[in-house]
Coordinates of C-alpha atoms and ligand atoms in Angstrom, one line a residue:
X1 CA -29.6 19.6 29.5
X2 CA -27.5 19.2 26.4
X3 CA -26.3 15.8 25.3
X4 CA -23.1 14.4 26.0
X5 CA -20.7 14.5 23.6
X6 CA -19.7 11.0 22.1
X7 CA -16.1 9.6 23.2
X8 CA -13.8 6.7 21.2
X9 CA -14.1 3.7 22.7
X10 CA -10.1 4.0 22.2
X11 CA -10.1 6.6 24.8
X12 CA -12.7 5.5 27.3
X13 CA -10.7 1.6 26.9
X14 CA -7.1 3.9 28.3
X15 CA -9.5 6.1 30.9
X16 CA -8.2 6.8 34.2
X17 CA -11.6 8.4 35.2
X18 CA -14.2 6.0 36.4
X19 CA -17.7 6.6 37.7
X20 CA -18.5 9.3 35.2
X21 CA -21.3 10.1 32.5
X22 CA -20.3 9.0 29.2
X23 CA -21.9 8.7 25.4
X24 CA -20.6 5.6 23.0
X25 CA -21.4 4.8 19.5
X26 CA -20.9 2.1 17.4
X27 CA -21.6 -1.4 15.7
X28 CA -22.6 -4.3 17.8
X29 CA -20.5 -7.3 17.5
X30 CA -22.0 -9.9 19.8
X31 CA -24.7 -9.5 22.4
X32 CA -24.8 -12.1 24.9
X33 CA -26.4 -12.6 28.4
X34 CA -29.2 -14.2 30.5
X35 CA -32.5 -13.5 32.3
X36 CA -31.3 -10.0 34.1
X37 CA -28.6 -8.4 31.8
X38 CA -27.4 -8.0 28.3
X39 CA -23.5 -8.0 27.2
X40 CA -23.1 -5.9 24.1
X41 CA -19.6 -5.6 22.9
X42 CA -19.7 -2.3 21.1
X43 CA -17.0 -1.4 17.9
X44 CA -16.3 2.2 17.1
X45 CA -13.0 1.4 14.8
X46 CA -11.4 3.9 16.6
X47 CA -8.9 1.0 18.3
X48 CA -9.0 -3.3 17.1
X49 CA -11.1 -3.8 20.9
X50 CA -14.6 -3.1 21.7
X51 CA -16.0 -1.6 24.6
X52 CA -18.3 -3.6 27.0
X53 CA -21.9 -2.1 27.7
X54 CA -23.7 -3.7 30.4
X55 CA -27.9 -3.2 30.4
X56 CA -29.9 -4.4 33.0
X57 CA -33.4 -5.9 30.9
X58 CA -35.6 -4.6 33.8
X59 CA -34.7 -0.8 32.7
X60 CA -35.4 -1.5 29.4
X61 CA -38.0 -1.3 27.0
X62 CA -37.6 -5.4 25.4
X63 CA -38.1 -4.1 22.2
X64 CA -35.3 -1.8 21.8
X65 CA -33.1 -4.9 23.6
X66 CA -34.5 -7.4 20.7
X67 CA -33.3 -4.5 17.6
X68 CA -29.7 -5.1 19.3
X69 CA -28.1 -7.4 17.2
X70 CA -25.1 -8.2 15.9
X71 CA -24.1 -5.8 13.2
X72 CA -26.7 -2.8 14.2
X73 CA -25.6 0.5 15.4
X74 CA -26.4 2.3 18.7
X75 CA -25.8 5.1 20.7
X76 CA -25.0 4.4 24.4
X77 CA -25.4 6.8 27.2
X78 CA -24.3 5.3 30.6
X79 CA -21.6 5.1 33.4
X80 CA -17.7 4.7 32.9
X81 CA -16.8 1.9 35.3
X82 CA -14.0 -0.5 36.5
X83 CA -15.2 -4.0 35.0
X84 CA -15.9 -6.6 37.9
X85 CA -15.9 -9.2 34.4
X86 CA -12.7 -11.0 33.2
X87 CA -11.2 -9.7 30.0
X88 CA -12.1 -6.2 29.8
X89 CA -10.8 -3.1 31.8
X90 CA -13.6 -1.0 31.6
X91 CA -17.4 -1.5 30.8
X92 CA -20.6 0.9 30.7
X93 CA -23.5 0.7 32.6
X94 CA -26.2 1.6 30.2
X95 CA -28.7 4.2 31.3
X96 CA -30.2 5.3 27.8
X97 CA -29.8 3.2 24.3
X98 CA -30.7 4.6 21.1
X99 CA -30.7 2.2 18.1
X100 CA -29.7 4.2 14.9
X101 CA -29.8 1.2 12.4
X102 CA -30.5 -2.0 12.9
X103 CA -29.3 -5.3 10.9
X104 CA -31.4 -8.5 10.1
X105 CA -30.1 -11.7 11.9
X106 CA -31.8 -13.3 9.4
X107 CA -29.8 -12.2 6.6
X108 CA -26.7 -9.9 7.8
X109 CA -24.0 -11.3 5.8
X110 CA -21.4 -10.5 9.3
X111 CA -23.3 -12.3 11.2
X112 CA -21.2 -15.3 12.1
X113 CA -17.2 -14.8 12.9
X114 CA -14.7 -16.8 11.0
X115 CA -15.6 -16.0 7.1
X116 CA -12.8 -16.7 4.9
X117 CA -11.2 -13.3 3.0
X118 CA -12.2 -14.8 -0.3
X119 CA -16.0 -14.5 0.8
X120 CA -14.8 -10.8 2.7
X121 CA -14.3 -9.5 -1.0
X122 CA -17.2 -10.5 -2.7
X123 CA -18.8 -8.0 0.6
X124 CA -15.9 -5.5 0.1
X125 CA -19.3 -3.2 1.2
X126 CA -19.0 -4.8 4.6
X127 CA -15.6 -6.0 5.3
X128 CA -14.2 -3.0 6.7
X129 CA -16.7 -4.0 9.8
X130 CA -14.5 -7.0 10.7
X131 CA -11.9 -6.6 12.8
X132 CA -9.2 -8.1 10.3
X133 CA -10.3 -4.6 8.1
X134 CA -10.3 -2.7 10.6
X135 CA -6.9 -3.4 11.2
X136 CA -5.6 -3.6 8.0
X137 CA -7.5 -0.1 7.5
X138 CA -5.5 1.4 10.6
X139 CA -2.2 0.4 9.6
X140 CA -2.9 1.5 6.2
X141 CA -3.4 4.7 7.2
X142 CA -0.7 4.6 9.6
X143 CA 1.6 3.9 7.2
X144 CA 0.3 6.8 4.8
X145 CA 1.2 9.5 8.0
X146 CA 4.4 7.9 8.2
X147 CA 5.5 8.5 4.5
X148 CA 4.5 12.0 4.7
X149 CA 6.0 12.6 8.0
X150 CA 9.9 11.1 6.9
X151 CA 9.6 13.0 4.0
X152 CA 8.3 16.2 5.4
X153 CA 11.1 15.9 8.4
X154 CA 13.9 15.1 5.6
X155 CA 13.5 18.2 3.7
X156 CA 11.5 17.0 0.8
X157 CA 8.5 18.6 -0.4
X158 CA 5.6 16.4 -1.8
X159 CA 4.8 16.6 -5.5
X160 CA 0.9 16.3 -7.1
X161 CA 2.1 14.6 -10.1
X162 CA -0.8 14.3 -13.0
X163 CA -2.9 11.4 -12.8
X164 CA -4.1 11.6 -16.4
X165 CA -0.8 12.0 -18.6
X166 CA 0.1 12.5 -22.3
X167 CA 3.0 10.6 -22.4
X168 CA 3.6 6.7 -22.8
X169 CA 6.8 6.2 -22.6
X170 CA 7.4 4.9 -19.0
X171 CA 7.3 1.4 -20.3
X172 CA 6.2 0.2 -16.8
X173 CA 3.0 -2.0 -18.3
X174 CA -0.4 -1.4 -20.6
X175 CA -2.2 1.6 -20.2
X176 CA -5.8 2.6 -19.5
X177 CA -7.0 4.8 -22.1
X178 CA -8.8 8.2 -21.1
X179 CA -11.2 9.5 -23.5
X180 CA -14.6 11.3 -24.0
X181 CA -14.8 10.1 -27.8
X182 CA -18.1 8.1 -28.5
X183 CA -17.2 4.3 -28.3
X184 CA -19.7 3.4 -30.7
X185 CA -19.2 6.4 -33.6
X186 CA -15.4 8.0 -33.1
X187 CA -14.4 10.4 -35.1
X188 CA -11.7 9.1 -38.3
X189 CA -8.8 10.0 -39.5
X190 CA -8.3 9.8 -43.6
X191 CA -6.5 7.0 -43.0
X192 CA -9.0 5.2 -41.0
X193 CA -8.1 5.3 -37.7
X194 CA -9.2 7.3 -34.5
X195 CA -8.6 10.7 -34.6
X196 CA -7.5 11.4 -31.2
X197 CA -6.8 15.1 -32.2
X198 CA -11.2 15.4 -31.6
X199 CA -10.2 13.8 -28.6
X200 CA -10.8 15.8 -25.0
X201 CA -7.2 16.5 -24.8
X202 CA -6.6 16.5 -28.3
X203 CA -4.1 14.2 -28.5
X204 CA -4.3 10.0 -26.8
X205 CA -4.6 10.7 -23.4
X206 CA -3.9 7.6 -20.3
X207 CA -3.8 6.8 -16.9
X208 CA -0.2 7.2 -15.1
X209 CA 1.5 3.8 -14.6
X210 CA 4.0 6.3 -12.4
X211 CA 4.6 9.7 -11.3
X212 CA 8.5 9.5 -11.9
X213 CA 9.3 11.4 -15.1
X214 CA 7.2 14.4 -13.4
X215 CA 9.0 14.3 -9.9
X216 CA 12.4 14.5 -11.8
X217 CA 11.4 17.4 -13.3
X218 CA 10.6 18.8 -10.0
X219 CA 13.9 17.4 -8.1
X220 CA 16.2 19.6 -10.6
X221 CA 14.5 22.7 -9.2
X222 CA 14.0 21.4 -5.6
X223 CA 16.5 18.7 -4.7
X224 CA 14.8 16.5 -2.6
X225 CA 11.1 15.8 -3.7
X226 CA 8.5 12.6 -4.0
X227 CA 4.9 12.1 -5.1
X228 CA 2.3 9.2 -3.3
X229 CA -0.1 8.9 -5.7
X230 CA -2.7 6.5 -7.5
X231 CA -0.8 4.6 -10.5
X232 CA -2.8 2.5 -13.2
X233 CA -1.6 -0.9 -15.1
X234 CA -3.7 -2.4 -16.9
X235 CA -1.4 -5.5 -16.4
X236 CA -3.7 -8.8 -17.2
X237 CA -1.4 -10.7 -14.3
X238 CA -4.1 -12.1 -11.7
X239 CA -1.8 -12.7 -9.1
X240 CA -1.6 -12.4 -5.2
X241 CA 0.8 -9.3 -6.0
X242 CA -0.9 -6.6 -8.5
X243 CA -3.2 -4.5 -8.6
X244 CA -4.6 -2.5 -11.4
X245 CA -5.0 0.3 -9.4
X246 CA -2.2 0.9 -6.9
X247 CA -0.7 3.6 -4.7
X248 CA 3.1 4.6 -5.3
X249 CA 6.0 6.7 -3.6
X250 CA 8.3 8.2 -5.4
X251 CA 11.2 9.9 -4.0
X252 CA 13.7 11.6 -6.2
X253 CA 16.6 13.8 -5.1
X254 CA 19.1 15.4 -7.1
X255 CA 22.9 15.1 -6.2
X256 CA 22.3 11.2 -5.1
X257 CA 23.9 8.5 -6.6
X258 CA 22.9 5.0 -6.5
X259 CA 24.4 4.1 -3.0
X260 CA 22.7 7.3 -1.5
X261 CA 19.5 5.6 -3.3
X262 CA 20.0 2.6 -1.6
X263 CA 20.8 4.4 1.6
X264 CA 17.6 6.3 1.1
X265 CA 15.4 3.0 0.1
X266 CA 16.8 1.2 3.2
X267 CA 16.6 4.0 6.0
X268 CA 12.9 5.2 4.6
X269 CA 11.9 1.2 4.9
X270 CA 13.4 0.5 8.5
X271 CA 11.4 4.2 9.6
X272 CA 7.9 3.3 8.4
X273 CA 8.2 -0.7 9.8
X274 CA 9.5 0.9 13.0
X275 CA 6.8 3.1 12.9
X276 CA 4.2 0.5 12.7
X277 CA 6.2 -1.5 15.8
X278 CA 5.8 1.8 17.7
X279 CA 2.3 2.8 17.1
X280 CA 0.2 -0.6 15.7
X281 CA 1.0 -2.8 18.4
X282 CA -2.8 -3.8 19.1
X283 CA -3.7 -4.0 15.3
X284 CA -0.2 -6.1 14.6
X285 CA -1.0 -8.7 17.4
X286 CA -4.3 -9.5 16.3
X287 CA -2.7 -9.9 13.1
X288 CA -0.3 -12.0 14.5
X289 CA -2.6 -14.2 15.9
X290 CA -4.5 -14.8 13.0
X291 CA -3.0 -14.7 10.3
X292 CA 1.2 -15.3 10.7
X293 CA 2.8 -16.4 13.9
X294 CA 6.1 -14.6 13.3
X295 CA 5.1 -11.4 12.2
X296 CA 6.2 -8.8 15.1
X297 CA 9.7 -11.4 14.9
X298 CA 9.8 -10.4 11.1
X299 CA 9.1 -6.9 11.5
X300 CA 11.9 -6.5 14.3
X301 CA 14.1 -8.2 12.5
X302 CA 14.3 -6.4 9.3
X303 CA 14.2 -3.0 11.1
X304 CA 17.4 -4.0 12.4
X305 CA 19.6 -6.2 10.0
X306 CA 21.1 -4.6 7.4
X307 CA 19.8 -5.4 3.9
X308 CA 22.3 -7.6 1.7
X309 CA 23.7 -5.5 -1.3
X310 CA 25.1 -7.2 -4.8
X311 CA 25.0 -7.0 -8.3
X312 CA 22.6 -9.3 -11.0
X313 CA 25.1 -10.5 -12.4
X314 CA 26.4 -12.4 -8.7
X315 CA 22.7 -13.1 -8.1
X316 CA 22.4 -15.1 -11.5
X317 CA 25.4 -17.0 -10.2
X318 CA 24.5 -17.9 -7.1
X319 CA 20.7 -18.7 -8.5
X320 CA 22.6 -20.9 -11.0
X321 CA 25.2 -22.7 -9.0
X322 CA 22.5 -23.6 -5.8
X323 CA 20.5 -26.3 -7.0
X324 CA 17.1 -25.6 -6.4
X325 CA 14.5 -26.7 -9.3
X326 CA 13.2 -23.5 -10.4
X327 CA 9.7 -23.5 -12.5
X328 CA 11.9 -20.8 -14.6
X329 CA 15.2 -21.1 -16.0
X330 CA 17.5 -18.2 -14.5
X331 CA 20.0 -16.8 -17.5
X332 CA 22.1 -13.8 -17.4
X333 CA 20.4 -11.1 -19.5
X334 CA 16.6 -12.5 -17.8
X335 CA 14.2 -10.8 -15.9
X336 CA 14.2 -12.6 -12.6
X337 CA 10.8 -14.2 -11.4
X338 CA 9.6 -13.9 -8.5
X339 CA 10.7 -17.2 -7.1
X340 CA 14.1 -16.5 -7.9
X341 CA 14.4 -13.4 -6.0
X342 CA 12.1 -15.1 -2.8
X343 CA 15.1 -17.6 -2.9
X344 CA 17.9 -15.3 -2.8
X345 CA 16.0 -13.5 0.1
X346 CA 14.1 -16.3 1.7
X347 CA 16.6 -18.8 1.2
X348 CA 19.9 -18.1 0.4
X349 CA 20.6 -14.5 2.5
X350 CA 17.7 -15.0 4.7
X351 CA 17.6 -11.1 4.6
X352 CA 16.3 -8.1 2.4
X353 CA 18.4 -7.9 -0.3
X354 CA 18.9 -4.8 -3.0
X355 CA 20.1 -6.3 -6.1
X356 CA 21.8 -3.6 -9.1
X357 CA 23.1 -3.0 -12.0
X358 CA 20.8 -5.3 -14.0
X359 CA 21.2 -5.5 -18.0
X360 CA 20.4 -3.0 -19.7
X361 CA 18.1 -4.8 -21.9
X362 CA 15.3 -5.3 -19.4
X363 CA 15.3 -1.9 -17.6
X364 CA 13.6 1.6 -18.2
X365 CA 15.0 4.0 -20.6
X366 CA 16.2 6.5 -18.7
X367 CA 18.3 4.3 -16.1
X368 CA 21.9 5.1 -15.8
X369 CA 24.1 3.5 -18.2
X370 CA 27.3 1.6 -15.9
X371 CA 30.8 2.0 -17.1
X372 CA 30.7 -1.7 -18.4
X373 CA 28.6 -0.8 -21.5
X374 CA 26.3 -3.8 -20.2
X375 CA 24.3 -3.0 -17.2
X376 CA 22.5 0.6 -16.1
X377 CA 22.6 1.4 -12.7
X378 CA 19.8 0.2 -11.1
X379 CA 18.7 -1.3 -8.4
X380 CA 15.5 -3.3 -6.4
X381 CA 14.4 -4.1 -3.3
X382 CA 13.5 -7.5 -2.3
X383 CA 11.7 -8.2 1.0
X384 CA 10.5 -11.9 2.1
X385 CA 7.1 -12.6 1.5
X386 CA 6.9 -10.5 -1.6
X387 CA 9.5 -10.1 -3.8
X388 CA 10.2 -7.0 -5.3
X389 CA 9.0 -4.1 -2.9
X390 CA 11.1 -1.4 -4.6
X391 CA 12.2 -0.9 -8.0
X392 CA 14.6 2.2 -8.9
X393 CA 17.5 3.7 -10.4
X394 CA 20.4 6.6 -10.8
X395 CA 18.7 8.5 -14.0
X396 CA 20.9 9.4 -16.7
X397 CA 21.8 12.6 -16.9
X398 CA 24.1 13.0 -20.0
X399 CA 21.5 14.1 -23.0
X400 CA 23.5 12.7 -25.7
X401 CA 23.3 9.1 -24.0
X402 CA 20.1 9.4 -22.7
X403 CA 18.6 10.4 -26.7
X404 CA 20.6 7.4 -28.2
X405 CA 19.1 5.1 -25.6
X406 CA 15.6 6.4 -26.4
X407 CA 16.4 6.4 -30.4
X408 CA 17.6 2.4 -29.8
X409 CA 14.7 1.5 -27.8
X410 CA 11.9 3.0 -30.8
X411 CA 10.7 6.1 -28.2
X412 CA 9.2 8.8 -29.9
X413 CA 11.6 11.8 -29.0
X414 CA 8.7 14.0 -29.7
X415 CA 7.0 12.4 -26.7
X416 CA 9.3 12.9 -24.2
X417 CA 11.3 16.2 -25.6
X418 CA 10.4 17.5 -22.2
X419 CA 12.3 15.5 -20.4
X420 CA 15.2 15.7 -22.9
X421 CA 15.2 19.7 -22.1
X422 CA 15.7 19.0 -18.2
X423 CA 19.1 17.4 -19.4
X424 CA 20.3 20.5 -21.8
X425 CA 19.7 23.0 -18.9
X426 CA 21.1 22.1 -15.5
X427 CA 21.7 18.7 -15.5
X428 CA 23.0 16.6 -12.5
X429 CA 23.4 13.9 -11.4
X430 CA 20.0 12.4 -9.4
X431 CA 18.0 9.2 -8.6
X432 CA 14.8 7.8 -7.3
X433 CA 12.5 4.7 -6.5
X434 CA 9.3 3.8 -6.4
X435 CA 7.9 1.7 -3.6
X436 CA 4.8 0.1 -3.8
X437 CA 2.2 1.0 -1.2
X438 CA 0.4 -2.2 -1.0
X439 CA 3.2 -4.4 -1.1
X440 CA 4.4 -2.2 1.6
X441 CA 0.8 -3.1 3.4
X442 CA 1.1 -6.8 2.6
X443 CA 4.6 -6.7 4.3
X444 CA 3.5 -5.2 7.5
X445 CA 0.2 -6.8 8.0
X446 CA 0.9 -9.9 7.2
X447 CA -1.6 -10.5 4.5
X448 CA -1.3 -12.9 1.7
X449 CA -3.3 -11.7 -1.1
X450 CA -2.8 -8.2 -2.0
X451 CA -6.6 -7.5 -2.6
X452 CA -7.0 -7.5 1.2
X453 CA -5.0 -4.4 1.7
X454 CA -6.4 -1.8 -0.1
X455 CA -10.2 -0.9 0.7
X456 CA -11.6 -1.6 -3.1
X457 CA -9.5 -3.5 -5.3
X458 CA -9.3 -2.8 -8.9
X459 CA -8.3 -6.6 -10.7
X460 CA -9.2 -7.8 -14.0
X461 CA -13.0 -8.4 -13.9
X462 CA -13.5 -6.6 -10.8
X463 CA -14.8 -3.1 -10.2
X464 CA -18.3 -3.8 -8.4
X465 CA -17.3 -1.5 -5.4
Ligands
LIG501 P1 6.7 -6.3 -10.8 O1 8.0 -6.8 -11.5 O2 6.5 -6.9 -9.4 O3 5.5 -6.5 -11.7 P2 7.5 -3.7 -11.7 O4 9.0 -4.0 -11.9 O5 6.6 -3.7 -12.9 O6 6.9 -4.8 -10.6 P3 8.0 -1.0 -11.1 O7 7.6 -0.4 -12.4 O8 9.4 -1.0 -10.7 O9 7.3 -2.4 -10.9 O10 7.1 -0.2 -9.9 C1 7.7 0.1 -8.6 C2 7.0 -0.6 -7.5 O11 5.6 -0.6 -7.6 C3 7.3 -2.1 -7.5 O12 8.5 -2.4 -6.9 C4 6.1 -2.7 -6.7 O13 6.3 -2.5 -5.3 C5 5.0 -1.8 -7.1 N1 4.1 -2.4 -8.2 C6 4.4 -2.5 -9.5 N2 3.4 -3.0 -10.1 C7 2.4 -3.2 -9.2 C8 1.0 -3.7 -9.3 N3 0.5 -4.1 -10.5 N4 0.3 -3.7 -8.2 C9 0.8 -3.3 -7.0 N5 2.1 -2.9 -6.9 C10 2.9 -2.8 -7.9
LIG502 MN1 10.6 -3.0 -11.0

């Protein structure tokens, strides 16, 4: 006799077939009982819920019952049936147990429930084995599927944008250097300093901080394009909102101006939060329950208000004129801080709000220079709970404007001569954003602390896993 092939506990927990043969594996979460049987609540990750195995001790040899504890794994081999227990649908009665790897009560660091997501971290190894992870992990990849899917049934075609690039002229935040050059010994220039021509590449060499200036190449040839890949900042900022190693999307599509940006931007939100109502349900309760009491009421209602649209410059009023005491002074010609744009969202519009046409001053290069000689035309997405979500633009496409811009804002032209040539051939008119993936994932979880929604987080000081 063969063995039986192993089933998700996801599937046998929606079976409508009872009273049949069935193999389980998993993780042990708790494993209670008394003189005759043993309750083992078995974890697969395939769904939040575990499956209940029943064993009857006298069927049993006790020392394969004693290595079941929480936090080993085991392969069960029993019958499917209709539970006669409260709380569960479905249980096994266990026939055969095989214990694949056990885990010390003594000293299994999951051992208890309840650990705070500070301590989770420091066992980043581990956490994905609570069910908080589990969920998070889920969604996460949920949300991943979804991206591709909306883009793929939109038309666009997903662009591998180069993770280690030649250029720094994004702007978007410090860069982490790639090299092979001996740390200790590198090779000198005349004048002194590292000569980056002996360098790998032969020239300095980074991580991307975004895949923009590449999919913009790629949308004047294809139209509607985006890239979801890994983006680097070596940003010293230890907050509850950056990472140094983060996920982005970014869309860009010829022929769009900035209100089909914000069109896009919107729409593409409301899919992928609708998405997770539609397919998360189990992960976002539990999530719900635990960590934020209105989440599924939050999630419903920004798939279906519209976001709130205006300019900077009516935001700076409005942040000036209301009263609040702001840690930051709000001025016309600022950045806005995070707590000005959670007030205009949180307080003020009690809404998602897409703020353009900022200054000039304080935006990327190749933004869109407005009519007004003051502002470029771009534009970012501000969700409660986070802040910015989305920051974007319509590019400009006139070369002679685009060169003075970079000329006025001390960019090497022979850095980015490239992306000056896309604007002598062909030009159009286009845009694009970038959403950030884990602010995305903080958004739709629920989470606080953006460190708990990405498997190994990449902070200042922190690269153990
Ligand atoms: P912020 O002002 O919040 O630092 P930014 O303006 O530097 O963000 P952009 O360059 O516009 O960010 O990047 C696009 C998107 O990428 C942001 O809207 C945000 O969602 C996300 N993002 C930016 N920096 C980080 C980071 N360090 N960690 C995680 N996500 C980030
Ligand atoms: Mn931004």
């Amino acid at each position: 006799m063969h063995p039986l092939k192993r089933t998700p506990i996801k599937d046998l927990l929606h079976a409508k077939e009872f009273n049949i043969e069935v193999n389980v594996k998993g993780w042990v979460r708790t494993k209670r009982g008394n003189k005759s049987l043993a309750f083992i609540n078995l974890n697969d990750g395939s769904i939040i819920h575990g499956i209940q195995v029943v064993a009857e001790l006298a069927n049993f040899d006790e020392n394969i019952i004693k290595l079941i504890t929480t936090g080993s794994c085991i392969s069960v081999t029993g019958t499917l049936v209709q539970s006669q227990g409260q709380g569960q649908a479905v249980e096994i009665q266990a026939k055969n147990i095989e214990v694949y790897g056990t885990a010390d009560a003594e000293v299994y660091p999951l051992q208890k429930k309840g650990h705070t997501l500070e301590f989770l971290r420091e066992i980043a190894h581990l956490r994905p084995r609570t069910n908080t992870f589990g969920a998070v992990l889920r969604i996460r990849h949920a949300m991943s599927y979804a991206i591709h899917k909306y883009f793929n049934d939109n038309g666009f075609y997903n662009i591998h944008s180069p993770i280690i690039t030649g250029s720094d002229a994004e702007g978007a935040g410090a860069m982490f250097r790639v090299t092979t050059l001996d740390a200790m010994n590198p090779p000198k220039t005349k004048e002194g300093g590292i000569d980056y021509a002996e360098d790998f590449f032969g020239k300095e060499t980074n991580l991307t901080v975004s895949g923009q200036l590449e999919a913009e190449l790629a949308a004047l040839a294809l139209t509607k394009v985006y890239t979801f890949g890994p983006t680097f900042r070596a940003e010293n900022s230890n907050t509850a909102r950056h990472l140094a190693e983060f996920w982005m999307i970014e869309p860009e599509v010829a022929f769009n101006d900035l209100n089909d940006n914000m069109d896009l931007a919107e729409d593409f939100l409301k899919y992928l939060i609708n998405y997770a109502l539609t397919h998360c349900m189990d992960d976002l309760e539990f999530l719900e329950k635990m960590y934020e009491n209105e989440l599924l009421s939050r999630l419903r209602f920004v798939v279906n208000e519209n976001f709130e649209r205006l300019h900077y410059t009516q935001a700076v009023e409005i942040l000036k004129e209301c009263g609040h005491p702001f840690e930051f002074p709000v001025d016309w010609g600022a950045d806005l801080q995070s707590e000005h744009e959670r007030y205009l969202v949180e307080k003020h519009f009690k809404r998602p709000v897409i703020l353009t046409h900022y200054p000039k001053q304080i935006k990327a290069f190749y933004m869109k220079q407005s009519e007004d000689g003051k502002t470029v035309k771009a534009m970012d997405v501000l969700f409660p709970g986070i802040g910015e979500i989305i920051g974007g633009s319509q590019r400009e496409e006139d070369h002679d404007k685009l060169l003075t811009r970079i000329r006025e804002m001390g960019i090497h032209e022979k850095d980015v001569w490239w992306y000056l040539e896309t604007r002598k051939y062909g030009t159009c008119p286009h845009a694009g954003f970038g959403l950030g993936f884990e602010r995305l994932i903080l958004f739709v979880t629920g989470m606080g602390n953006i460190r708990d929604v990405i498997p190994f987080p990449r902070t200042p000081k922190n690269a153990e896993f």
